[in-house]
PDB file of C-alpha atoms in Angstrom:
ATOM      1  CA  UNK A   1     197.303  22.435 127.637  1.00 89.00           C
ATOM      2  CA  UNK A   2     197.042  25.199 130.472  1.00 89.00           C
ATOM      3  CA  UNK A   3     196.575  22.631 132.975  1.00 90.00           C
ATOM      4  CA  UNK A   4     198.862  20.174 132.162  1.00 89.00           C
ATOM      5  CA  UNK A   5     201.527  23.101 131.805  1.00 87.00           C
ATOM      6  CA  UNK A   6     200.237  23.918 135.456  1.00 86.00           C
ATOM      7  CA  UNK A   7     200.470  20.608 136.854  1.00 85.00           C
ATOM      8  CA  UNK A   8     204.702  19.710 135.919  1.00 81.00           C
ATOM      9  CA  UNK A   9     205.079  23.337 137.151  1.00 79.00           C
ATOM     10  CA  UNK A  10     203.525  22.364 140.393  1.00 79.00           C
ATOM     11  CA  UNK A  11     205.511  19.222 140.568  1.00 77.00           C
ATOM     12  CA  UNK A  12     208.484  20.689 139.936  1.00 72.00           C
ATOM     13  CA  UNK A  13     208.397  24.144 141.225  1.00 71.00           C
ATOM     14  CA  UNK A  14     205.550  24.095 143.342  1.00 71.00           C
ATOM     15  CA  UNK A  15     205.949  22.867 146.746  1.00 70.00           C
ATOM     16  CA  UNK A  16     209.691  23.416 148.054  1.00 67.00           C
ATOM     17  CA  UNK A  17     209.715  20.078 150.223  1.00 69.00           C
ATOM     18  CA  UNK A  18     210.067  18.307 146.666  1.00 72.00           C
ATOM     19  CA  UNK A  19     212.352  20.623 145.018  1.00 74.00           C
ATOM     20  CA  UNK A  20     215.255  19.755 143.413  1.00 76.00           C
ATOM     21  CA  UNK A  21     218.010  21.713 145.516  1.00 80.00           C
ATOM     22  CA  UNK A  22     220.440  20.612 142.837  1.00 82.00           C
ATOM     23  CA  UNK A  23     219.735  23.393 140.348  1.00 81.00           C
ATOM     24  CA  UNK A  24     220.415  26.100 143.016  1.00 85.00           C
ATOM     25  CA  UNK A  25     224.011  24.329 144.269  1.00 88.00           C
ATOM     26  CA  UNK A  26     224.988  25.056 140.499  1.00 88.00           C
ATOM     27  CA  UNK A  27     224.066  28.640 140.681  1.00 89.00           C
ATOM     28  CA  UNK A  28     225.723  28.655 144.170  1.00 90.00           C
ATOM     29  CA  UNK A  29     228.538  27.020 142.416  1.00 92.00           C
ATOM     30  CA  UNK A  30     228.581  29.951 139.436  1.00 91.00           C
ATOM     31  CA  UNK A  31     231.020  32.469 140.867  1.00 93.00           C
ATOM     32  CA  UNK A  32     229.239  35.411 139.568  1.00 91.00           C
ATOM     33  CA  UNK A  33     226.373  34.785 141.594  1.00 91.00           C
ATOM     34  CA  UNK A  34     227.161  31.953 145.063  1.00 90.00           C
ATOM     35  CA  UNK A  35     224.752  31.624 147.515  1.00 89.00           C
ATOM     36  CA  UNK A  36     223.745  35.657 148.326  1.00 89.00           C
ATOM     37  CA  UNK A  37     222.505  35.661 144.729  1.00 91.00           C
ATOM     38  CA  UNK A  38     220.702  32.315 145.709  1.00 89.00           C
ATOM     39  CA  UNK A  39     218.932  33.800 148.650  1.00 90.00           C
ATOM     40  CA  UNK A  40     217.979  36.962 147.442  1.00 91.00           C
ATOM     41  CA  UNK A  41     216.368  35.070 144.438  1.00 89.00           C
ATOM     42  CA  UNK A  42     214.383  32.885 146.663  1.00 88.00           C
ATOM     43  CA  UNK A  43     212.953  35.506 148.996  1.00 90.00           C
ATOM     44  CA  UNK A  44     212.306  37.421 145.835  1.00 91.00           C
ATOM     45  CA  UNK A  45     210.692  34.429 144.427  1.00 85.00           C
ATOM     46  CA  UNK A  46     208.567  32.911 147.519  1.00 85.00           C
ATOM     47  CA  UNK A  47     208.216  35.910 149.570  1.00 90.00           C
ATOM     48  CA  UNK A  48     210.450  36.457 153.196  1.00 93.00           C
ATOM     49  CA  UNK A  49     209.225  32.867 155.122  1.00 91.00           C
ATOM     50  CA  UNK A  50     209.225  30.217 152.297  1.00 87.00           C
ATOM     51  CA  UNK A  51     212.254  32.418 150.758  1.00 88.00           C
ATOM     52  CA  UNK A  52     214.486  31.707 153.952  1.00 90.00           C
ATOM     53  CA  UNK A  53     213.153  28.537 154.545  1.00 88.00           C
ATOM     54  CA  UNK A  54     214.316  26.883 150.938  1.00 87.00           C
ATOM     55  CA  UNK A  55     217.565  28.955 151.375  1.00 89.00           C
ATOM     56  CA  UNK A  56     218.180  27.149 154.807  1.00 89.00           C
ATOM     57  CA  UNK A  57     217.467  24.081 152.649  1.00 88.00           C
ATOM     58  CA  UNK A  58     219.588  24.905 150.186  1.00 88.00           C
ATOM     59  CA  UNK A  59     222.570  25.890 152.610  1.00 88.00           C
ATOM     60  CA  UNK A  60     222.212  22.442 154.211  1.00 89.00           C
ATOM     61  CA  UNK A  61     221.731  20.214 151.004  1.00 87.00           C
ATOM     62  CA  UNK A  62     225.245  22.198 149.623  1.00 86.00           C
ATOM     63  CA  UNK A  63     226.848  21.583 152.807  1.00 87.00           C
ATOM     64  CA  UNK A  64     226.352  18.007 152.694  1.00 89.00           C
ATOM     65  CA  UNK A  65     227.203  17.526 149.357  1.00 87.00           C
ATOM     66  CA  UNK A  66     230.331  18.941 149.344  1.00 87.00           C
ATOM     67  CA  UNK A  67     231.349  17.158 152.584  1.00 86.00           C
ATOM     68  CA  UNK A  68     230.345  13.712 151.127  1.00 87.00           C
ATOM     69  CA  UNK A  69     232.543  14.648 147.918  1.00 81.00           C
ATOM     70  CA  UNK A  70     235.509  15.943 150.445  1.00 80.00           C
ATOM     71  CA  UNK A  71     235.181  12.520 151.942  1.00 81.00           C
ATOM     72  CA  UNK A  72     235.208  10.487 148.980  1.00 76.00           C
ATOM     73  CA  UNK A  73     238.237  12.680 147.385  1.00 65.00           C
ATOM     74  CA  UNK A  74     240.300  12.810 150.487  1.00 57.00           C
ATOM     75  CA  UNK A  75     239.890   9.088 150.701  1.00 50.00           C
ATOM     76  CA  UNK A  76     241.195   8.390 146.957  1.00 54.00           C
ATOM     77  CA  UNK A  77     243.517  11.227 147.381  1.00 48.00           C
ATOM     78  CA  UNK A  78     245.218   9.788 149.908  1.00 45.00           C
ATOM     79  CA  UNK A  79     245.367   6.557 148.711  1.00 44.00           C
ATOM     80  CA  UNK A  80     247.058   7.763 145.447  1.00 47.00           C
ATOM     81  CA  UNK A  81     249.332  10.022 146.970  1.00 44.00           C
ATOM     82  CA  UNK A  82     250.318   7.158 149.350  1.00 44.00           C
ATOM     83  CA  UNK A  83     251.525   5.120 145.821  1.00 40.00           C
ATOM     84  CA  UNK A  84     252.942   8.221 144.179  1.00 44.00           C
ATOM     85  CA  UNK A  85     254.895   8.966 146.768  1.00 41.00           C
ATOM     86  CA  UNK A  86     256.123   5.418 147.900  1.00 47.00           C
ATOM     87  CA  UNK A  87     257.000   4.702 144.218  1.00 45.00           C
ATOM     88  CA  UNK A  88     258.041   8.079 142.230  1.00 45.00           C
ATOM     89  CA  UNK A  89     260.409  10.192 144.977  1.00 45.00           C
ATOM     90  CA  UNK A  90     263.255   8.145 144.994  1.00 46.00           C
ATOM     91  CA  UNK A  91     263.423   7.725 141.041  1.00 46.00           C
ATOM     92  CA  UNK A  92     262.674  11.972 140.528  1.00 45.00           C
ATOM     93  CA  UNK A  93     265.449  12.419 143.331  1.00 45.00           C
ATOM     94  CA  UNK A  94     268.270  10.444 141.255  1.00 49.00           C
ATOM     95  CA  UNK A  95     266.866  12.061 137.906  1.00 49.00           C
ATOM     96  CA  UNK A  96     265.852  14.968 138.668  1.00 53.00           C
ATOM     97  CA  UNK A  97     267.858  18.763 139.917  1.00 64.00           C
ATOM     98  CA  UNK A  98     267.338  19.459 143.272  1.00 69.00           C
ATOM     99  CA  UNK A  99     265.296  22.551 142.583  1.00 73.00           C
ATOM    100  CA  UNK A 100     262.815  20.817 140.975  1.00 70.00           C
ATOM    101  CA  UNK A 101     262.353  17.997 143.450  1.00 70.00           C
ATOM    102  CA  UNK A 102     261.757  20.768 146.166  1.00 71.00           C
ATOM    103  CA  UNK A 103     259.329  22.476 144.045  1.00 73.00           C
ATOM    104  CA  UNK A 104     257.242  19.189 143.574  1.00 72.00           C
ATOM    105  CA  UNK A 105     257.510  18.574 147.246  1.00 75.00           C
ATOM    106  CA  UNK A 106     256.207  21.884 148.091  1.00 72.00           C
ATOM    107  CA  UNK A 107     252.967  21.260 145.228  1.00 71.00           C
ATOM    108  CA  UNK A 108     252.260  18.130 147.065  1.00 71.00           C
ATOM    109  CA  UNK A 109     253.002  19.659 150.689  1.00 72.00           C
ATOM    110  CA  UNK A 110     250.545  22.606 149.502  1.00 69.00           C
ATOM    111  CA  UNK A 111     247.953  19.747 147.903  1.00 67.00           C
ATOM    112  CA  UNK A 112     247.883  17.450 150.810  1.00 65.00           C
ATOM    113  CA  UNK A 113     247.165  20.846 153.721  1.00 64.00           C
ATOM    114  CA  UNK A 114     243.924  21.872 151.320  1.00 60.00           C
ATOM    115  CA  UNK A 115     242.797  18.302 151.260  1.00 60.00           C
ATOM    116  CA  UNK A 116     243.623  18.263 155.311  1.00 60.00           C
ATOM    117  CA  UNK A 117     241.815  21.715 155.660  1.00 53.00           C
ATOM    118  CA  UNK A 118     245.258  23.050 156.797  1.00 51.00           C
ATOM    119  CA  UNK A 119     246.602  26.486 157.190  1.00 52.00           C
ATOM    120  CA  UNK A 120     242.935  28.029 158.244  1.00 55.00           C
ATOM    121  CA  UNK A 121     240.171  26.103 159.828  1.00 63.00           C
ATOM    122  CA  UNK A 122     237.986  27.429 156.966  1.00 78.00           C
ATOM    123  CA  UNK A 123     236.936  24.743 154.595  1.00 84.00           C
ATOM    124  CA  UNK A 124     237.500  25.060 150.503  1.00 88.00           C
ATOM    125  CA  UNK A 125     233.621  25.940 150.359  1.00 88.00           C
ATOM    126  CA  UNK A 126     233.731  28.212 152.974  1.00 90.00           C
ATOM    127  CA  UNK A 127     236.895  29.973 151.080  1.00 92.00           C
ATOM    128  CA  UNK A 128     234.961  30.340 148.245  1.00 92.00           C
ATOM    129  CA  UNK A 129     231.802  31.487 149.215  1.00 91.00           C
ATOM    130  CA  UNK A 130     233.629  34.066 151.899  1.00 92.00           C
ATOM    131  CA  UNK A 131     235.658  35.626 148.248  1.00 92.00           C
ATOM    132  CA  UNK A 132     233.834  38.633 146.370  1.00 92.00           C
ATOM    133  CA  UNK A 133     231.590  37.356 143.526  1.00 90.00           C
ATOM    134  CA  UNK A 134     233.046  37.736 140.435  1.00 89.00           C
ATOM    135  CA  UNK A 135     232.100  40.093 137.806  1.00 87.00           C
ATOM    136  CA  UNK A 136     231.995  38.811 134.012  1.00 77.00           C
ATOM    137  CA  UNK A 137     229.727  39.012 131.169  1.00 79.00           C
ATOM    138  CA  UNK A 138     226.773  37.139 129.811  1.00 78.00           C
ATOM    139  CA  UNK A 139     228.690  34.768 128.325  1.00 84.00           C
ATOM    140  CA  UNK A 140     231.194  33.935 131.159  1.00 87.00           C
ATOM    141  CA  UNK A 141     232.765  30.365 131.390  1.00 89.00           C
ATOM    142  CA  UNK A 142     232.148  29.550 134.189  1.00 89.00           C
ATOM    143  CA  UNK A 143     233.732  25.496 133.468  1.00 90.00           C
ATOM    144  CA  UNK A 144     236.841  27.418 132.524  1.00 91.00           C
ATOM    145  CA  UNK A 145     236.801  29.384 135.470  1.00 93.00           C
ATOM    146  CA  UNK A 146     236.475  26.530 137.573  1.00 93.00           C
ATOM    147  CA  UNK A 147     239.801  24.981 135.420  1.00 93.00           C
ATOM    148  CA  UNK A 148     241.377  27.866 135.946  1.00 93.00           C
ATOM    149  CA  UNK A 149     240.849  27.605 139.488  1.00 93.00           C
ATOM    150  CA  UNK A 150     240.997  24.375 140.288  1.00 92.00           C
ATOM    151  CA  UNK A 151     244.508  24.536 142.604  1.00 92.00           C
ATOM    152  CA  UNK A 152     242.580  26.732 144.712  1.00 93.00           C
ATOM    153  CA  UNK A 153     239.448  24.680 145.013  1.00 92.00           C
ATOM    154  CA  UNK A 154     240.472  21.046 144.239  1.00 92.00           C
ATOM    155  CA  UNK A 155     237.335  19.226 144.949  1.00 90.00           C
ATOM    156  CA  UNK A 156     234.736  22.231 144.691  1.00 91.00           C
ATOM    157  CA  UNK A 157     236.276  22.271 141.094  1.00 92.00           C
ATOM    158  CA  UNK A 158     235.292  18.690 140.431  1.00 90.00           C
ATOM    159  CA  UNK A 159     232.407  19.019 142.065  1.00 90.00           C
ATOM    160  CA  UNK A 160     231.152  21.565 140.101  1.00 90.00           C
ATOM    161  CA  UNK A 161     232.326  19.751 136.881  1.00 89.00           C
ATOM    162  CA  UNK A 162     229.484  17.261 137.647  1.00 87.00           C
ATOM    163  CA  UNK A 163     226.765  19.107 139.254  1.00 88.00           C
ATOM    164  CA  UNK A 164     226.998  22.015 136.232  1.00 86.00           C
ATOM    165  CA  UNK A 165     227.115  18.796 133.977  1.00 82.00           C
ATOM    166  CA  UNK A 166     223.250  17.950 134.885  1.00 71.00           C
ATOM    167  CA  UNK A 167     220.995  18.411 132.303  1.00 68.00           C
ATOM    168  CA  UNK A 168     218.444  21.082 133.487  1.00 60.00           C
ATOM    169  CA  UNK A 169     215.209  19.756 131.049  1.00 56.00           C
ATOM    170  CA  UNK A 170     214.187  16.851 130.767  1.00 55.00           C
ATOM    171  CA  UNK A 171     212.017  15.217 127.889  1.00 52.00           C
ATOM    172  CA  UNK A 172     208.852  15.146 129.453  1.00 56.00           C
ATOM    173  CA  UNK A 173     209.009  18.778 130.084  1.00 50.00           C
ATOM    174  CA  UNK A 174     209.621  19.126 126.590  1.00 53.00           C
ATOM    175  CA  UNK A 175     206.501  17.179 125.412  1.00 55.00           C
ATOM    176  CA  UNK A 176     204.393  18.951 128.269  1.00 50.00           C
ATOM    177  CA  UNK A 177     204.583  22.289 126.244  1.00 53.00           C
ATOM    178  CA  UNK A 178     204.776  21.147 122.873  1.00 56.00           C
ATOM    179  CA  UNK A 179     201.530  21.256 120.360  1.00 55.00           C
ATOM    180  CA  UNK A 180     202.743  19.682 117.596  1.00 52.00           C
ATOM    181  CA  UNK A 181     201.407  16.758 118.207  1.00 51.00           C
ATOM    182  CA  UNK A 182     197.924  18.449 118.664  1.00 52.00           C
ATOM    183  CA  UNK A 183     198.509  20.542 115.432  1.00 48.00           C
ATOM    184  CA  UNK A 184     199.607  17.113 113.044  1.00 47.00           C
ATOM    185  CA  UNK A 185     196.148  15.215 114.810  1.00 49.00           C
ATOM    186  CA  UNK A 186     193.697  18.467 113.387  1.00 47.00           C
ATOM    187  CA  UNK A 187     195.610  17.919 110.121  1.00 50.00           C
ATOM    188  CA  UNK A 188     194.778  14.255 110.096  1.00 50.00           C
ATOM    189  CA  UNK A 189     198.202  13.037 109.629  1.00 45.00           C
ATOM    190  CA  UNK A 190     198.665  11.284 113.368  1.00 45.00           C
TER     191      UNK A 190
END
């Protein structure tokens, strides 16, 4: 059982060409932590050379992932902002006080220069990862921070909806380690 514990460690774990990169974007993605946690683990973990190298890995694989999701959001963005506005301004203008039309039009002013990367050059990730980690207990929520935050950090916050979504074991893990099976065969009943 030993070895077969030591081989799906291996596979998983054991050579960093073939690891995951997922399961450190989510840690990047916990704001308690982001990616200095994430590279001082690693080094920690795989010693100075193989530490940098995964974290240079890891940098590049969250990079990419988060521009492919900023494309794919500013695309549908745009596209339902271009029917929103086409169809609902001139209906809230005639139904609506001035004050609040202004306000809305300042929202989706304010919406459309994150999704443009106005105001600074910096990109949503780059805000985020540049802000002080937060502090919080064990039992932080870190989905409800992400709620909470989500004007700030429109598609980091539904990007990190799906990638914290991922299950982190899988089944065959499970059976790897288990010795029930071996116990119930000794007792004759498999």
């Amino acid at each position: 059982m030993a070895r077969r514990m030591k081989d799906k460690y291996d596979k998983y774990w054991g050579d960093i060409e073939k690891m995951n990169k997922l399961i450190y974007i989510a840690v990047v993605l916990d704001p308690r932590h982001k990616m200095e946690f994430v590279k001082f683990a690693l080094i920690s973990m795989y010693g100075e050379g193989k530490g940098n190298e995964l974290g240079e890995k890891v940098f590049h694989a969250r990079v990419e992932l988060f521009n492919e999701w900023n494309n794919t959001n500013t695309v549908n963005t745009s596209r339902d902002n271009q029917v929103n506005l086409g169809q609902s301004t001139s209906r809230e203008l005639s139904q609506e006080p001035r004050e609040h039309v202004r306000k809305m039009i300042k929202e989706k002013f304010k919406k459309h220069k994150i999704e443009a990367g106005g105001g600074d050059n910096k990109s949503e990730l780059e805000r985020y990862l540049s802000e002080d980690i937060e502090e919080g207990p064990d039992e932080f929520d870190i989905l409800g921070w992400w709620k909470v935050n989500s004007c700030r950090f429109p598609i980091l916050s539904e990007m990190a909806q799906n990638v914290l979504a991922v299950p982190i074991s899988t089944i065959a893990s499970e059976s790897t380690f288990s010795t029930g099976g071996v116990y119930l065969m000794h007792l004759g009943v498999l």
